[in-house]
PDB file of C-alpha atoms in Angstrom:
ATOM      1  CA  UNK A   1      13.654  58.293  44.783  1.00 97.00           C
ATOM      2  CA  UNK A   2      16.997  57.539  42.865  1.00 98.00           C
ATOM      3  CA  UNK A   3      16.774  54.231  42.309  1.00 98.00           C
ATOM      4  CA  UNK A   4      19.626  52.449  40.195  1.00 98.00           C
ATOM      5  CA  UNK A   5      19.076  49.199  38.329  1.00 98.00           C
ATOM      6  CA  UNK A   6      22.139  46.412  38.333  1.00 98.00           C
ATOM      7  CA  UNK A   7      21.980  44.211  35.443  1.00 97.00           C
ATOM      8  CA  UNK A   8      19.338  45.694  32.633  1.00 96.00           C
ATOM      9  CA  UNK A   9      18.128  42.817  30.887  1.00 94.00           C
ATOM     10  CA  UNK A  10      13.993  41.990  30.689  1.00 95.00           C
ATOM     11  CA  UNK A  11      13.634  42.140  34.560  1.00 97.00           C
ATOM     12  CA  UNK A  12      15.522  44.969  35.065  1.00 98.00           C
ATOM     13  CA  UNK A  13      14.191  47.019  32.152  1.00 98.00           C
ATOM     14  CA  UNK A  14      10.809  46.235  33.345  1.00 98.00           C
ATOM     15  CA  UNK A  15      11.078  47.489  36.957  1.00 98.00           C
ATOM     16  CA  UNK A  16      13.185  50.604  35.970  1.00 98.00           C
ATOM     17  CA  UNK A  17      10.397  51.062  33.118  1.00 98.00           C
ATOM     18  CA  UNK A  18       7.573  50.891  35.606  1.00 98.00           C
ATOM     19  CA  UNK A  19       9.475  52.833  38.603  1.00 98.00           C
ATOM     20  CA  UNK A  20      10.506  55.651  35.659  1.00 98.00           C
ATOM     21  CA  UNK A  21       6.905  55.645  34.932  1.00 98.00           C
ATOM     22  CA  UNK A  22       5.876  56.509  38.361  1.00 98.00           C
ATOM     23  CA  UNK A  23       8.224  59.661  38.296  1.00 98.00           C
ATOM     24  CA  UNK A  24      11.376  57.829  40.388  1.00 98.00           C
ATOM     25  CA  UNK A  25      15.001  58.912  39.042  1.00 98.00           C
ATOM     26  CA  UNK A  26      16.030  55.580  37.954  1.00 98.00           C
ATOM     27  CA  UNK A  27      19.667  54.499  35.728  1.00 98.00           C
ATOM     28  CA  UNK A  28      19.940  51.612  34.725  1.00 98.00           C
ATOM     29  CA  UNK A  29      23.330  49.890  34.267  1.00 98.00           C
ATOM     30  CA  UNK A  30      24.062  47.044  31.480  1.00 97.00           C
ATOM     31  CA  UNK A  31      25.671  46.490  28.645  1.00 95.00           C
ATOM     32  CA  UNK A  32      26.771  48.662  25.731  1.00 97.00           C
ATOM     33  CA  UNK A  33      24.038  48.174  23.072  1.00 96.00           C
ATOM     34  CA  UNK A  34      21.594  48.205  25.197  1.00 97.00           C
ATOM     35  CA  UNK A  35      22.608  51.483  27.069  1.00 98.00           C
ATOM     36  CA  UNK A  36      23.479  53.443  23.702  1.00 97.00           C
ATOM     37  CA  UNK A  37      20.065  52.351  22.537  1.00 97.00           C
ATOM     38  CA  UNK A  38      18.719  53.972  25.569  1.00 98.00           C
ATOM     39  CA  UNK A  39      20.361  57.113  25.586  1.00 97.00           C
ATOM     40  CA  UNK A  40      19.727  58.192  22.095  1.00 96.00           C
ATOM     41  CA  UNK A  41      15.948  57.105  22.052  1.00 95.00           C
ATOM     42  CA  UNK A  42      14.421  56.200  25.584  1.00 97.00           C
ATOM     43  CA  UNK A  43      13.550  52.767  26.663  1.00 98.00           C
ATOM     44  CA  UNK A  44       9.973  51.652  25.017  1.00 98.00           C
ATOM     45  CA  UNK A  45       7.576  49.347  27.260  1.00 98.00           C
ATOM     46  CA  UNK A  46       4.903  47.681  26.044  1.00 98.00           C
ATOM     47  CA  UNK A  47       2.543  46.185  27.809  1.00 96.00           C
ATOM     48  CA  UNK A  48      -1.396  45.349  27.833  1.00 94.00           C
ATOM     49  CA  UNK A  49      -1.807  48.458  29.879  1.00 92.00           C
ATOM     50  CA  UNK A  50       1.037  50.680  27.954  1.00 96.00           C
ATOM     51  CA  UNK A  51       3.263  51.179  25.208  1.00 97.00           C
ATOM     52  CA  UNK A  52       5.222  53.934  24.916  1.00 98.00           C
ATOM     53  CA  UNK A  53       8.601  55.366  25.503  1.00 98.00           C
ATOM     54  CA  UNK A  54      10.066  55.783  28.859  1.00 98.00           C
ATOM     55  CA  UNK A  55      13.033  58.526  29.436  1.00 96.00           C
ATOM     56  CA  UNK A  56      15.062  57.315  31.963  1.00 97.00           C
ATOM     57  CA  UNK A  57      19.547  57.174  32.406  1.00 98.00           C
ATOM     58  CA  UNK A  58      21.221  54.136  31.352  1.00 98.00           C
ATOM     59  CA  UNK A  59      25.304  53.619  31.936  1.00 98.00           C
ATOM     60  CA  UNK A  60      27.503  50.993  31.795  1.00 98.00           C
ATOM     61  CA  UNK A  61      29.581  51.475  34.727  1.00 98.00           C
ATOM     62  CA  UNK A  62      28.555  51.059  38.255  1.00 98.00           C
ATOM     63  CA  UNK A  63      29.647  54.722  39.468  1.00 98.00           C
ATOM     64  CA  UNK A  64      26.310  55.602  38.192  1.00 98.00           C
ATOM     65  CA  UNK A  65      24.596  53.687  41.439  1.00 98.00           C
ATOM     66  CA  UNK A  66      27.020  56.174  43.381  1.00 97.00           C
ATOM     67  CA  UNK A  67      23.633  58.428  44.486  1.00 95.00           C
ATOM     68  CA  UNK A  68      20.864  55.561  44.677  1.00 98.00           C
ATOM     69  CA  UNK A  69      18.717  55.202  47.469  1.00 98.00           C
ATOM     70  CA  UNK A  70      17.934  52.068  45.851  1.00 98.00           C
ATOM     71  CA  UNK A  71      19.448  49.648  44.139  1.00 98.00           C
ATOM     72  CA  UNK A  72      18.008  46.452  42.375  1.00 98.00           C
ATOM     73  CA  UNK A  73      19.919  43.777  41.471  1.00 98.00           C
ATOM     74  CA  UNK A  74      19.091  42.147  38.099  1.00 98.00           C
ATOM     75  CA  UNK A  75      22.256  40.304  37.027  1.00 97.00           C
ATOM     76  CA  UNK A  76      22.003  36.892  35.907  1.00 95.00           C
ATOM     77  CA  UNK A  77      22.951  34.083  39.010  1.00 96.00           C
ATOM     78  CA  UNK A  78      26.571  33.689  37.623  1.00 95.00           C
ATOM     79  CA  UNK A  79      27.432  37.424  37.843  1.00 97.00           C
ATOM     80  CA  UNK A  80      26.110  38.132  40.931  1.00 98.00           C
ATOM     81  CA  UNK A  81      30.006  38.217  42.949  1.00 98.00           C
ATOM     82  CA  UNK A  82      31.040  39.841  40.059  1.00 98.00           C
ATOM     83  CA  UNK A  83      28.388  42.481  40.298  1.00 98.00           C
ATOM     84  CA  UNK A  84      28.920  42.905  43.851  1.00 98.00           C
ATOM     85  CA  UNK A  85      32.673  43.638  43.418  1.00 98.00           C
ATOM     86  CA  UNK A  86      31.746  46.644  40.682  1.00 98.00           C
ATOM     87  CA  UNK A  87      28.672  47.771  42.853  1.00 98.00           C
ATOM     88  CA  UNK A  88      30.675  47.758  46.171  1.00 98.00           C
ATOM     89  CA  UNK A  89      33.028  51.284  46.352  1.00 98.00           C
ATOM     90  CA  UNK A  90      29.972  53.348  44.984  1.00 98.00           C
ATOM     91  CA  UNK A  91      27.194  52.395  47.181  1.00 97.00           C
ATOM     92  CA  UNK A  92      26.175  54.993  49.383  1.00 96.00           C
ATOM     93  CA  UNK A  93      26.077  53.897  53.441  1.00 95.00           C
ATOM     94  CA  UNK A  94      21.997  54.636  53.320  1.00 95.00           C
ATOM     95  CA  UNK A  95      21.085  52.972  50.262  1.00 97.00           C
ATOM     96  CA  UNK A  96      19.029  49.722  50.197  1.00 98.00           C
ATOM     97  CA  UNK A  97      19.967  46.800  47.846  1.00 98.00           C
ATOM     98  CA  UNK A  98      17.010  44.500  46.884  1.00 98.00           C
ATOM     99  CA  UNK A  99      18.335  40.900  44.936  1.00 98.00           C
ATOM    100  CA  UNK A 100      15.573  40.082  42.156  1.00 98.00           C
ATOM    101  CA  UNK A 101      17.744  37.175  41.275  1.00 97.00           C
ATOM    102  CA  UNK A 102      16.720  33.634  40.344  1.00 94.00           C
ATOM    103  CA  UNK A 103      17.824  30.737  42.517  1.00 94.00           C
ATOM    104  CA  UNK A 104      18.046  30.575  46.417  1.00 96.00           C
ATOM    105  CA  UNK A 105      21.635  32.098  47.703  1.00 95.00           C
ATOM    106  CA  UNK A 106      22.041  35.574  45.847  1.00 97.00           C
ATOM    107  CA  UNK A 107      21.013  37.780  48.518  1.00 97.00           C
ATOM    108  CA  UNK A 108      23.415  35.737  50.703  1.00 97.00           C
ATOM    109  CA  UNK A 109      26.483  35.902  47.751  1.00 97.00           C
ATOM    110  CA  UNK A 110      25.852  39.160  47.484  1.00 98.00           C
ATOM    111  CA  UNK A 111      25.706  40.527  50.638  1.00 98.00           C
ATOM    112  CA  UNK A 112      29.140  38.508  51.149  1.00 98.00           C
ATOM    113  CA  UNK A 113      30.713  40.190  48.079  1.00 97.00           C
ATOM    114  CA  UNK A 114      29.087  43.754  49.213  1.00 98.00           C
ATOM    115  CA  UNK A 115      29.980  43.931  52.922  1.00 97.00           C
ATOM    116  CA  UNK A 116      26.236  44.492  53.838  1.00 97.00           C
ATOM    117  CA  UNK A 117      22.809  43.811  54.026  1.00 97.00           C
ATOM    118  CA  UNK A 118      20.692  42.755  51.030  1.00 98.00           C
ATOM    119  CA  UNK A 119      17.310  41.943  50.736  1.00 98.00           C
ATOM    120  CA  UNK A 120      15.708  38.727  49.018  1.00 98.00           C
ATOM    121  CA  UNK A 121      13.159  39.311  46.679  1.00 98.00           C
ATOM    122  CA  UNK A 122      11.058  36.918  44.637  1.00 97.00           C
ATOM    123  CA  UNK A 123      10.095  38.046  41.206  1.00 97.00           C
ATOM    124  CA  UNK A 124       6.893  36.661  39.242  1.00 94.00           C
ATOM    125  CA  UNK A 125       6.820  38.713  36.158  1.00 93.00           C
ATOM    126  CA  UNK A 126       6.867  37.570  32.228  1.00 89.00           C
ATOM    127  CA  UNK A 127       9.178  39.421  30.304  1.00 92.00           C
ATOM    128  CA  UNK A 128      11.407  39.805  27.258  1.00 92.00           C
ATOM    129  CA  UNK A 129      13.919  42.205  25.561  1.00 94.00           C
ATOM    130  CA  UNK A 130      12.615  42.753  22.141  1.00 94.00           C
ATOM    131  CA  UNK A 131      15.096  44.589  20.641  1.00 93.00           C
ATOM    132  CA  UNK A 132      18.094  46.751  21.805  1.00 90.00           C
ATOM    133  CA  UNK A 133      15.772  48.860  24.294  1.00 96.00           C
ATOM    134  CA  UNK A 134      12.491  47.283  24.139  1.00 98.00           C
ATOM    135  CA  UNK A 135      11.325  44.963  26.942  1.00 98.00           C
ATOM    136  CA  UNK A 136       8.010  42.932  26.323  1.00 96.00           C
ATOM    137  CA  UNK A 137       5.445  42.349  28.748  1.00 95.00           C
ATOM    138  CA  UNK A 138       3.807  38.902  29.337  1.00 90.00           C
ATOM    139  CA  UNK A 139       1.839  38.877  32.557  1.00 89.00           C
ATOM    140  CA  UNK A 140       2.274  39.634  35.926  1.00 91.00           C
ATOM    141  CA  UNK A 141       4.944  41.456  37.606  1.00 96.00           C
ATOM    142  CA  UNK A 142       4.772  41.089  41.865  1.00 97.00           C
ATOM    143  CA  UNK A 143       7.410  40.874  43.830  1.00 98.00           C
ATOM    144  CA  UNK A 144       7.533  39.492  47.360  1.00 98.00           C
ATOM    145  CA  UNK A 145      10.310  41.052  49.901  1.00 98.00           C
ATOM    146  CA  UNK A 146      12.268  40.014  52.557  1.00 98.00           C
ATOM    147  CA  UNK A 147      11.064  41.120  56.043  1.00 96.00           C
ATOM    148  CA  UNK A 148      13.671  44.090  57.368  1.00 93.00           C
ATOM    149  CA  UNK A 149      13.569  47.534  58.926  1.00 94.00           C
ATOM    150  CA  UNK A 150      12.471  49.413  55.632  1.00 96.00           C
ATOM    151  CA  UNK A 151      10.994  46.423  53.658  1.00 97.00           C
ATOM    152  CA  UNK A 152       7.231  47.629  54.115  1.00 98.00           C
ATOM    153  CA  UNK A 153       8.307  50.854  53.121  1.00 98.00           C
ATOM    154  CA  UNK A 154       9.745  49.901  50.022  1.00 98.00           C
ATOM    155  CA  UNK A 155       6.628  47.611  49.123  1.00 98.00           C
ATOM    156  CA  UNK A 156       4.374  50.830  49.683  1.00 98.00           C
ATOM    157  CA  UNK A 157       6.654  52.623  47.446  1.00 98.00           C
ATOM    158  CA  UNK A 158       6.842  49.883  44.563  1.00 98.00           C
ATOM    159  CA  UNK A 159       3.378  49.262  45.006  1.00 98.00           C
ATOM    160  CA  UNK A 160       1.833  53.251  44.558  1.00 98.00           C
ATOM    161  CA  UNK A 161       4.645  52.686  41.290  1.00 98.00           C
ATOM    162  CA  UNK A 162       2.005  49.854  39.900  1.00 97.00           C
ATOM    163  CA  UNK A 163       4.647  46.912  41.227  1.00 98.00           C
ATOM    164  CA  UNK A 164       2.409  44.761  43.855  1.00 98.00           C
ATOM    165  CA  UNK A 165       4.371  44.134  46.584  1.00 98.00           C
ATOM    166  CA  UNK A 166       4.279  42.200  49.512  1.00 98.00           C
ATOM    167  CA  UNK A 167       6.688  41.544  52.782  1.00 98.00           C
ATOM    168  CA  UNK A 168       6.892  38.143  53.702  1.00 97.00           C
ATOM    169  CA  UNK A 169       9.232  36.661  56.747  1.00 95.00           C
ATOM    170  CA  UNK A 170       8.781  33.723  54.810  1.00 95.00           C
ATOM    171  CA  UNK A 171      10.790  34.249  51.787  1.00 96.00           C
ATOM    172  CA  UNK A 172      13.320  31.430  51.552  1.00 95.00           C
ATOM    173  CA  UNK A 173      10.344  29.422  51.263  1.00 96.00           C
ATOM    174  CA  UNK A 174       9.095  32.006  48.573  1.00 97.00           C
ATOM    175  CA  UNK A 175      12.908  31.534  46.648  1.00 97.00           C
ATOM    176  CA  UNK A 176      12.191  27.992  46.945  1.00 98.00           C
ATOM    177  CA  UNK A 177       8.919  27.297  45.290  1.00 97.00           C
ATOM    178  CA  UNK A 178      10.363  29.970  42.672  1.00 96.00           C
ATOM    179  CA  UNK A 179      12.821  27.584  41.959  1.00 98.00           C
ATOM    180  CA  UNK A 180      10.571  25.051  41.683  1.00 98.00           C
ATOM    181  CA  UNK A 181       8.420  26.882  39.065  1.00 97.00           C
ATOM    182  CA  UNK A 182      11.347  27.423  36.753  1.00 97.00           C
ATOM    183  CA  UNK A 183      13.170  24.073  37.018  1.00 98.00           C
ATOM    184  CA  UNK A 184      10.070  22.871  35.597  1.00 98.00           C
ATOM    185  CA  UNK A 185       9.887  25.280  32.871  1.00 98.00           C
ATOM    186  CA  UNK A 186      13.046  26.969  32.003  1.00 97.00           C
ATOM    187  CA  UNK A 187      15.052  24.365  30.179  1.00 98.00           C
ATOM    188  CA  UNK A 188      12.674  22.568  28.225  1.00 98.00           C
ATOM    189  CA  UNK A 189      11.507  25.952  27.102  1.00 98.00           C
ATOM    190  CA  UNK A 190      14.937  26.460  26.795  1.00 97.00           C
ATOM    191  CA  UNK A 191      15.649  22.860  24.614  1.00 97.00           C
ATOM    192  CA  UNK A 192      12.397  23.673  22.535  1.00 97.00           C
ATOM    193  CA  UNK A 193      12.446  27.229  21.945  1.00 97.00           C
ATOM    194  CA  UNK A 194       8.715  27.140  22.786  1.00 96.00           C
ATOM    195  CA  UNK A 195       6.434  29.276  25.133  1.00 96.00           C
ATOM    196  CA  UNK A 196       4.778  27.634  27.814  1.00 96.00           C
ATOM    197  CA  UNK A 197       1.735  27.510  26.535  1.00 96.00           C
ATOM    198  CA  UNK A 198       3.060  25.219  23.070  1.00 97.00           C
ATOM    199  CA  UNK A 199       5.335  23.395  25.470  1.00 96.00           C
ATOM    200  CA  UNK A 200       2.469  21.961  27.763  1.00 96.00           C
ATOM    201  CA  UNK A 201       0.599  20.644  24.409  1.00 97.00           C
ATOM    202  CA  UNK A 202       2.823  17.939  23.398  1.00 97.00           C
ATOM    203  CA  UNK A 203       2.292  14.347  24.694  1.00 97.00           C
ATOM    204  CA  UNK A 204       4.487  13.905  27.701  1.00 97.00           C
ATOM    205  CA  UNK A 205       5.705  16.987  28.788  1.00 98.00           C
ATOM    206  CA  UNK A 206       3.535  17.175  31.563  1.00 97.00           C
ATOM    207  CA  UNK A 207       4.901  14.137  32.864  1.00 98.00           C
ATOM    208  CA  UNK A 208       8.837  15.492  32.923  1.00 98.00           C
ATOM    209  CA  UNK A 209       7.381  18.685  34.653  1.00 98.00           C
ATOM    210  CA  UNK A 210       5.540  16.334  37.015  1.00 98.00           C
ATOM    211  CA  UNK A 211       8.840  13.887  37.686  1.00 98.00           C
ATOM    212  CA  UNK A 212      10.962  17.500  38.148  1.00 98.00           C
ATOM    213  CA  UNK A 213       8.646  18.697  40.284  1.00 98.00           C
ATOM    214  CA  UNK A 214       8.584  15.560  42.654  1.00 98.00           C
ATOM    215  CA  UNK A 215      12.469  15.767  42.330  1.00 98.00           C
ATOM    216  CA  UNK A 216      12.743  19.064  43.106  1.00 98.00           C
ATOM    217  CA  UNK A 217      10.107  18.429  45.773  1.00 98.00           C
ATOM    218  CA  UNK A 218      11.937  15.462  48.031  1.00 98.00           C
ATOM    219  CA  UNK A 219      15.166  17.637  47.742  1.00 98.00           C
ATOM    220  CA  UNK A 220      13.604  20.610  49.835  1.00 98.00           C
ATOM    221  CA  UNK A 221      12.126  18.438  52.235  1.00 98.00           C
ATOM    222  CA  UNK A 222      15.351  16.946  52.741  1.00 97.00           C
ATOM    223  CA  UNK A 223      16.755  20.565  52.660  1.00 96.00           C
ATOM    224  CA  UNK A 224      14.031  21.263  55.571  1.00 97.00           C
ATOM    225  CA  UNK A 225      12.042  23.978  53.359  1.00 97.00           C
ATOM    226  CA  UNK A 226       8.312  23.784  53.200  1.00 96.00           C
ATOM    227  CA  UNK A 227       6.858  24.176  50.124  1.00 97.00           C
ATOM    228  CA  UNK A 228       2.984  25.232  49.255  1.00 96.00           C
ATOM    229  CA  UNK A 229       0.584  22.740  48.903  1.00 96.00           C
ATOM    230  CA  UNK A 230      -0.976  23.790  46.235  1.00 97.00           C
ATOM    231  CA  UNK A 231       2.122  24.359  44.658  1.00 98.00           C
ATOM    232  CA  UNK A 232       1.714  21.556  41.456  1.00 98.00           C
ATOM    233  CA  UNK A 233      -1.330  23.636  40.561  1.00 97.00           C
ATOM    234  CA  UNK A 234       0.300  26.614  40.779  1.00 95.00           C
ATOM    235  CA  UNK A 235       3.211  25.296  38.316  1.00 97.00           C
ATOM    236  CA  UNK A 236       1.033  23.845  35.820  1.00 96.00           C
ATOM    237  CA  UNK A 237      -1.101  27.255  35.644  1.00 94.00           C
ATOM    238  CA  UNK A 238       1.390  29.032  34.743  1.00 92.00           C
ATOM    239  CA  UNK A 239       1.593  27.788  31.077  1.00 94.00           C
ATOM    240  CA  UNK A 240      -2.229  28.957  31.138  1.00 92.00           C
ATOM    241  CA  UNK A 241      -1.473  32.111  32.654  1.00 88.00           C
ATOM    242  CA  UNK A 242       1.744  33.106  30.602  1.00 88.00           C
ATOM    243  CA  UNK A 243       1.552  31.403  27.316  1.00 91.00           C
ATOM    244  CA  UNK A 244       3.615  33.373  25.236  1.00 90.00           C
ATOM    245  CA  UNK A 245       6.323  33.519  28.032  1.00 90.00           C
ATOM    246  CA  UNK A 246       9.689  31.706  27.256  1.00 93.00           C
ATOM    247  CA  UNK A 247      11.687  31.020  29.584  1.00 95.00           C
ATOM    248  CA  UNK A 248      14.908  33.597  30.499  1.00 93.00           C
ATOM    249  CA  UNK A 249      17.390  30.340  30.043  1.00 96.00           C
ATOM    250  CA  UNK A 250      15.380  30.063  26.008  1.00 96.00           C
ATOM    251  CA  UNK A 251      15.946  33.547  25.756  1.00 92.00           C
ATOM    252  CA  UNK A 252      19.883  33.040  26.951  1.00 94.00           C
ATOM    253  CA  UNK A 253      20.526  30.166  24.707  1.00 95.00           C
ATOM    254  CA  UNK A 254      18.620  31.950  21.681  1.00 94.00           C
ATOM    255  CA  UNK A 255      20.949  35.062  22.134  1.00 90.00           C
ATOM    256  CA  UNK A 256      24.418  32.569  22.560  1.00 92.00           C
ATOM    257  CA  UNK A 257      24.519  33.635  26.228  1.00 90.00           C
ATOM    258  CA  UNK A 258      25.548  31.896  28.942  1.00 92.00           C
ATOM    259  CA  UNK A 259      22.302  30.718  31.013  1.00 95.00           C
ATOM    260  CA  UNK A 260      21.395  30.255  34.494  1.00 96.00           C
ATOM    261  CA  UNK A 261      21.158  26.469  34.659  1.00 98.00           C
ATOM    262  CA  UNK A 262      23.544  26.037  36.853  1.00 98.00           C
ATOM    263  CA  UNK A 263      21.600  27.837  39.660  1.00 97.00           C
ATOM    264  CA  UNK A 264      17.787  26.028  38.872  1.00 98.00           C
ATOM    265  CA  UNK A 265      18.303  22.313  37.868  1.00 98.00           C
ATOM    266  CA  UNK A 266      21.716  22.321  38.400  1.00 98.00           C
ATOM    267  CA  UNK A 267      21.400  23.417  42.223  1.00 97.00           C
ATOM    268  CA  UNK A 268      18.447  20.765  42.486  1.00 98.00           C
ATOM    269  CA  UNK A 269      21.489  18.546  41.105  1.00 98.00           C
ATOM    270  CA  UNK A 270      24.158  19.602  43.512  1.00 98.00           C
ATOM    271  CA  UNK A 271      21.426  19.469  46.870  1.00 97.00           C
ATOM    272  CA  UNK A 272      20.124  16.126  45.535  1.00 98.00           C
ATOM    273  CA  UNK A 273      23.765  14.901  46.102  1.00 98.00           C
ATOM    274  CA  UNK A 274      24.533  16.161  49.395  1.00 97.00           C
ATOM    275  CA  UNK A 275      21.061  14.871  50.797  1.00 98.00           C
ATOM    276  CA  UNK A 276      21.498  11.214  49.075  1.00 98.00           C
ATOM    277  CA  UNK A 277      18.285  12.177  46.848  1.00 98.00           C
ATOM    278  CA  UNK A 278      18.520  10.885  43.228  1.00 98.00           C
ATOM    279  CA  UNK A 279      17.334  13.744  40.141  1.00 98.00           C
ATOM    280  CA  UNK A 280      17.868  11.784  37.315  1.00 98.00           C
ATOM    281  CA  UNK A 281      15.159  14.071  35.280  1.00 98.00           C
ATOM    282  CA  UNK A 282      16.906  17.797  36.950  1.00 98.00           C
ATOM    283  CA  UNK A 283      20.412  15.880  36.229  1.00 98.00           C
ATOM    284  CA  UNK A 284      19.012  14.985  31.784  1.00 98.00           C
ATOM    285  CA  UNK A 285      17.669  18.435  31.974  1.00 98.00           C
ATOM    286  CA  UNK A 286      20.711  20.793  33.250  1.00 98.00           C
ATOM    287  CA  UNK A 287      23.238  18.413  31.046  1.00 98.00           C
ATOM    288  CA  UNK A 288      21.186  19.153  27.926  1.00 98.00           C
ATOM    289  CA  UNK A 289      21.116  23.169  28.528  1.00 98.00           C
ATOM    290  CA  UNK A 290      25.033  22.769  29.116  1.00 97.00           C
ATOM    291  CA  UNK A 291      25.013  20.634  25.724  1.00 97.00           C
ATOM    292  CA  UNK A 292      23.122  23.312  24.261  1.00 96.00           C
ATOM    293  CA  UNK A 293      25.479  26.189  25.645  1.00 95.00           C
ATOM    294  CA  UNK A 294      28.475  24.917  24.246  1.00 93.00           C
ATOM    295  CA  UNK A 295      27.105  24.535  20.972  1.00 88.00           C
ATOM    296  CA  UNK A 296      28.825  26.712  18.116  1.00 82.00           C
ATOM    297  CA  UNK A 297      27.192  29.617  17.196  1.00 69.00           C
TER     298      UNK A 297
END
């Protein structure tokens, strides 16, 4: 399959890595570094269950999606209209366009911005860019699709590529408890620098994560989305399961690059307001990541 991948950072690099792998003709497009790095030496993956080089294209302009079957969407939250508006005159009529986006509207901003249909996805993976063309492994890696006409096609196909897939008509629910998961992580990984697994170990963190998660909590219910109820569990584990993972906004703010606060907390924020629902703990959280952000360098 030619598959192209929009928005090569950790994410991106680790699905194109692990659908290269499995033979597919994937490009991915990104920035300039990152894609030079990638043509002259391949893109290395490493991984408990690999580490090696994988050969696949890398571009930075959009015309190279102009033959993919497939295209996944990587870009950070903030670019994703600005994606869509490069992406749009190239995409063939028959190719598929899969969001693995944080936050809860990007299939629906950029479907909008393409003209067409786009399919949510949830990610759970751990990952980060170690150098120029060298994404890291942490744990993990499933994705969970949006129910359409050739969703449990493309599961079949990610999953034979060693990418567990599932289809769920359920999947604004999935987005949801996503977002959960990293308001409750991402920025104070992001304000400590630490990986979850540090982060959980000092006195009264687990208490913010527990007063976030009740915040982010009330505002679904208000929002009518049902969340698991195991779903506290689930949150907490994850500093067990993925220890060494930082968060994508510490990995944003470490590199001086704009984060995606503004579409975890600071959408809990925003919804919190329209539903009358006070987030005093998502509000302290986003305001210190935006503190953070406009920090010299």
């Amino acid at each position: 399959m030619r598959i192209a991948v929009m928005g090569a950072g950790a994410v991106g690099c680790y699905y194109g890595a692990m659908l290269a792998r499995a033979g597919h003709a994937v490009t991915l497009i990104g920035r300039a570094p990152l894609v030079e790095a990638v043509q002259a030496h391949g893109l290395r993956l490493e991984s408990a269950a690999f580490d090696g080089v994988v050969a696949l294209q890398a571009s930075t302009d959009a015309a190279a999606a102009a033959e993919a079957e497939l295209v996944l969407c990587c870009v950070k939250s903030g670019d994703t209209e600005t994606a869509g508006a490069a992406l749009a005159p190239w995409l063939a009529p028959q190719a598929q366009v899969l969001s693995l986006q944080n936050g809860v509207d990007n299939a629906a901003r950029l479907a909008q911005a393409l003209q067409r249909p786009v399919i949510p996805t949830v990610v759970y993976v751990g990952t980060e860019m170690a150098g120029p063309a060298h994404v890291r492994h942490h744990g993990r890696g499933e994705l969970v699709i949006g129910a359409g006409a050739t969703s449990a096609a493309l599961a079949a196909m990610l999953t034979e590529a060693g990418i567990p897939s599932e289809v769920s008509d359920r999947v604004a629910e999935a987005l949801w408890a996503k977002l959960v998961i990293n308001c409750c992580y991402n920025a104070l990984s992001a304000i400590s620098q630490q990986p979850y697994g540090l982060l959980v170990q000092v006195p009264g963190i687990k208490d913010t994560m527990r007063a976030v998660f009740d915040e982010c909590t009330a505002v679904a219910a208000a929002a009518s989305i049902t969340l698991p109820d195991d779903l506290w569990d689930a949150t907490y584990g994850l500093a067990r399961n993925m220890a060494g993972q930082r968060s994508s906004t510490a990995q944003d703010l470490a590199r001086g690059r704009p984060s995606e606060i503004d579409h975890l907390n600071g959408a809990v924020v925003r919804l919190g307001r329209e539903h009358g629902i006070a987030t005093p703990v998502n509000h302290t959280l986003w305001s210190l990541v935006k503190l953070l952000e406009a920090a010299p360098r």
